[in-house]
Amino acid sequence: MSSAWLLPEHLADVLPHEARRLEELRRTLLDAARSFGHELVMPPLAEHLDSLLSGSGESLDLMTFKLVDQLSGRTLGVRADTTPQVARIDAHLLNRAGVTRLCYCGPVLHALPAGAYATREPLQFGAETYGHAGLEADLEIQDLAIDCLGRAGLAGLTMDLGDARIVTALLDATGVAARDRSAWVAAMVAKDRPELLRLIATTLAQATDPVLTQALLALPELYGDLSVLDRARQQLPALPAIDAALRDLAWLAGHLQASHPDLVIGFDLADLSGYAYYTGPRFALYGNGSREALLRGGRYDAVGQIFGRSRPAVGFSLDLKSVVAHISLDGRRAAIRAPWNEDAALRAAIRRLRVQGETVTCVLPGHEHEADEFDCDRELVEVNGQWVVCTR
């Protein structure tokens, strides 16, 4: 019989030290988004399943907890990703004609963990821009992503760039059926050549152009520095979508390098990790030697289509719990230690300091020798009948 205090697998309480760090990081990222003009929204944790999974593909469906609404009898989902909800807000609640910049920060719940040590309750932060189809919006959201990780204290940032149009164009040209595409994407992400050969043999028609077949095999090898784009032009067919994607990636890389000279930029043209709604340039950010991407984003112009308003859209998201594990942020604030007694002047002094924004911790009777949870660098003491703040 399990103990009542044990939590389900891959779920955990956040204790004071870690909660303090997460809250400081949350405030830092929201301030960064606001400085770029993004407005905060707070979607509900659960909503109707058909709305929550709109256009997101099978992978998000498998990650989503389902339950029955006791009021309506309809199936609800607990969000596993916030982007579809923000698309709904942009399409129906705000319904603005021009550019809309939105951000959010809140928990999401995954039915299955993303990895052996992953939490099933990420604390997701994201920023999204709606209403502009040009690369200027992609560049701005990438600048914000870099700024967010920089403000968080991450150094040695590396950005991997890719474009969903390249894989989509190849699969369209070869006639791969929709039901088989998830297997192709998984094989490309894993760079699994034997599996790609098996898929070529089992899912492609014998009359498939061998140039396209070779391109499918070449794509997982197209990763590395800027020279990857030249190799791609030589090894991939000159399809309009592929040509446009390669031009856009070169434009983005050039502007990013000019603005962020210390940023290391790489390319992985087969990287389709994440959800299925991406339609254009994609990116992932790494920092402080992280092996897994700390942030992913890109363009997803079709995300609002199911809501009847398909608007250009680009954005990114990250898990604060993953990011905070890679930074030295402490989050502890300076505080004032005060004695406890019934002196009205003391109590008035404490209230006044708190109104001024200071943290004042009162030492309750019998606990005078306990260690401070806060960084109490000052102390409230009585001097000549007046309560004054002194350095400890």
PDB file of C-alpha atoms in Angstrom, residues 41-45 47 51-52 60 79-89 103-110 122-126 128 130 275 277 300 303 307 316-318:
ATOM      1  CA  VAL A  41      -2.655  36.382 -21.402  1.00  0.00           C
ATOM      2  CA  MET A  42      -3.751  33.620 -19.011  1.00  0.00           C
ATOM      3  CA  PRO A  43      -5.689  30.814 -20.747  1.00  0.00           C
ATOM      4  CA  PRO A  44      -7.537  28.217 -18.619  1.00  0.00           C
ATOM      5  CA  LEU A  45      -5.800  24.997 -17.631  1.00  0.00           C
ATOM      6  CA  GLU A  47     -10.904  23.376 -22.141  1.00  0.00           C
ATOM      7  CA  SER A  51     -10.338  23.265 -29.357  1.00  0.00           C
ATOM      8  CA  LEU A  52      -7.251  22.306 -27.368  1.00  0.00           C
ATOM      9  CA  LEU A  60       0.173  16.544 -28.792  1.00  0.00           C
ATOM     10  CA  ARG A  79      -3.423  21.575 -21.838  1.00  0.00           C
ATOM     11  CA  ALA A  80      -0.101  20.013 -22.792  1.00  0.00           C
ATOM     12  CA  ASP A  81       0.886  23.097 -24.800  1.00  0.00           C
ATOM     13  CA  THR A  82      -0.459  26.642 -24.609  1.00  0.00           C
ATOM     14  CA  THR A  83       0.021  27.750 -28.233  1.00  0.00           C
ATOM     15  CA  PRO A  84      -3.381  26.490 -29.532  1.00  0.00           C
ATOM     16  CA  GLN A  85      -5.093  28.362 -26.687  1.00  0.00           C
ATOM     17  CA  VAL A  86      -3.298  31.607 -27.498  1.00  0.00           C
ATOM     18  CA  ALA A  87      -4.233  31.160 -31.179  1.00  0.00           C
ATOM     19  CA  ARG A  88      -7.877  30.841 -30.097  1.00  0.00           C
ATOM     20  CA  ILE A  89      -7.580  34.031 -28.029  1.00  0.00           C
ATOM     21  CA  CYS A 103       2.963  36.119 -23.988  1.00  0.00           C
ATOM     22  CA  TYR A 104       2.028  33.643 -21.270  1.00  0.00           C
ATOM     23  CA  CYS A 105       3.486  31.686 -18.391  1.00  0.00           C
ATOM     24  CA  GLY A 106       1.785  28.797 -16.605  1.00  0.00           C
ATOM     25  CA  PRO A 107       1.831  25.047 -15.973  1.00  0.00           C
ATOM     26  CA  VAL A 108       1.042  22.444 -18.610  1.00  0.00           C
ATOM     27  CA  LEU A 109       0.456  18.743 -17.958  1.00  0.00           C
ATOM     28  CA  HIS A 110       1.838  15.854 -20.001  1.00  0.00           C
ATOM     29  CA  PRO A 122       6.461  21.803 -17.119  1.00  0.00           C
ATOM     30  CA  LEU A 123       6.106  25.484 -16.291  1.00  0.00           C
ATOM     31  CA  GLN A 124       5.755  26.850 -19.807  1.00  0.00           C
ATOM     32  CA  PHE A 125       6.667  30.367 -20.851  1.00  0.00           C
ATOM     33  CA  GLY A 126       6.091  31.537 -24.392  1.00  0.00           C
ATOM     34  CA  GLU A 128       3.924  34.784 -29.939  1.00  0.00           C
ATOM     35  CA  TYR A 130       0.291  37.264 -34.940  1.00  0.00           C
ATOM     36  CA  TYR A 275       4.628  19.736 -32.368  1.00  0.00           C
ATOM     37  CA  TYR A 277       1.948  22.858 -36.465  1.00  0.00           C
ATOM     38  CA  TYR A 300       3.101  28.260 -37.546  1.00  0.00           C
ATOM     39  CA  VAL A 303      -2.415  27.301 -36.133  1.00  0.00           C
ATOM     40  CA  PHE A 307     -10.806  28.681 -35.408  1.00  0.00           C
ATOM     41  CA  PHE A 316       8.569  30.144 -29.085  1.00  0.00           C
ATOM     42  CA  SER A 317       8.194  28.421 -25.743  1.00  0.00           C
ATOM     43  CA  LEU A 318      10.403  27.020 -22.999  1.00  0.00           C
TER      44      LEU A 318
END
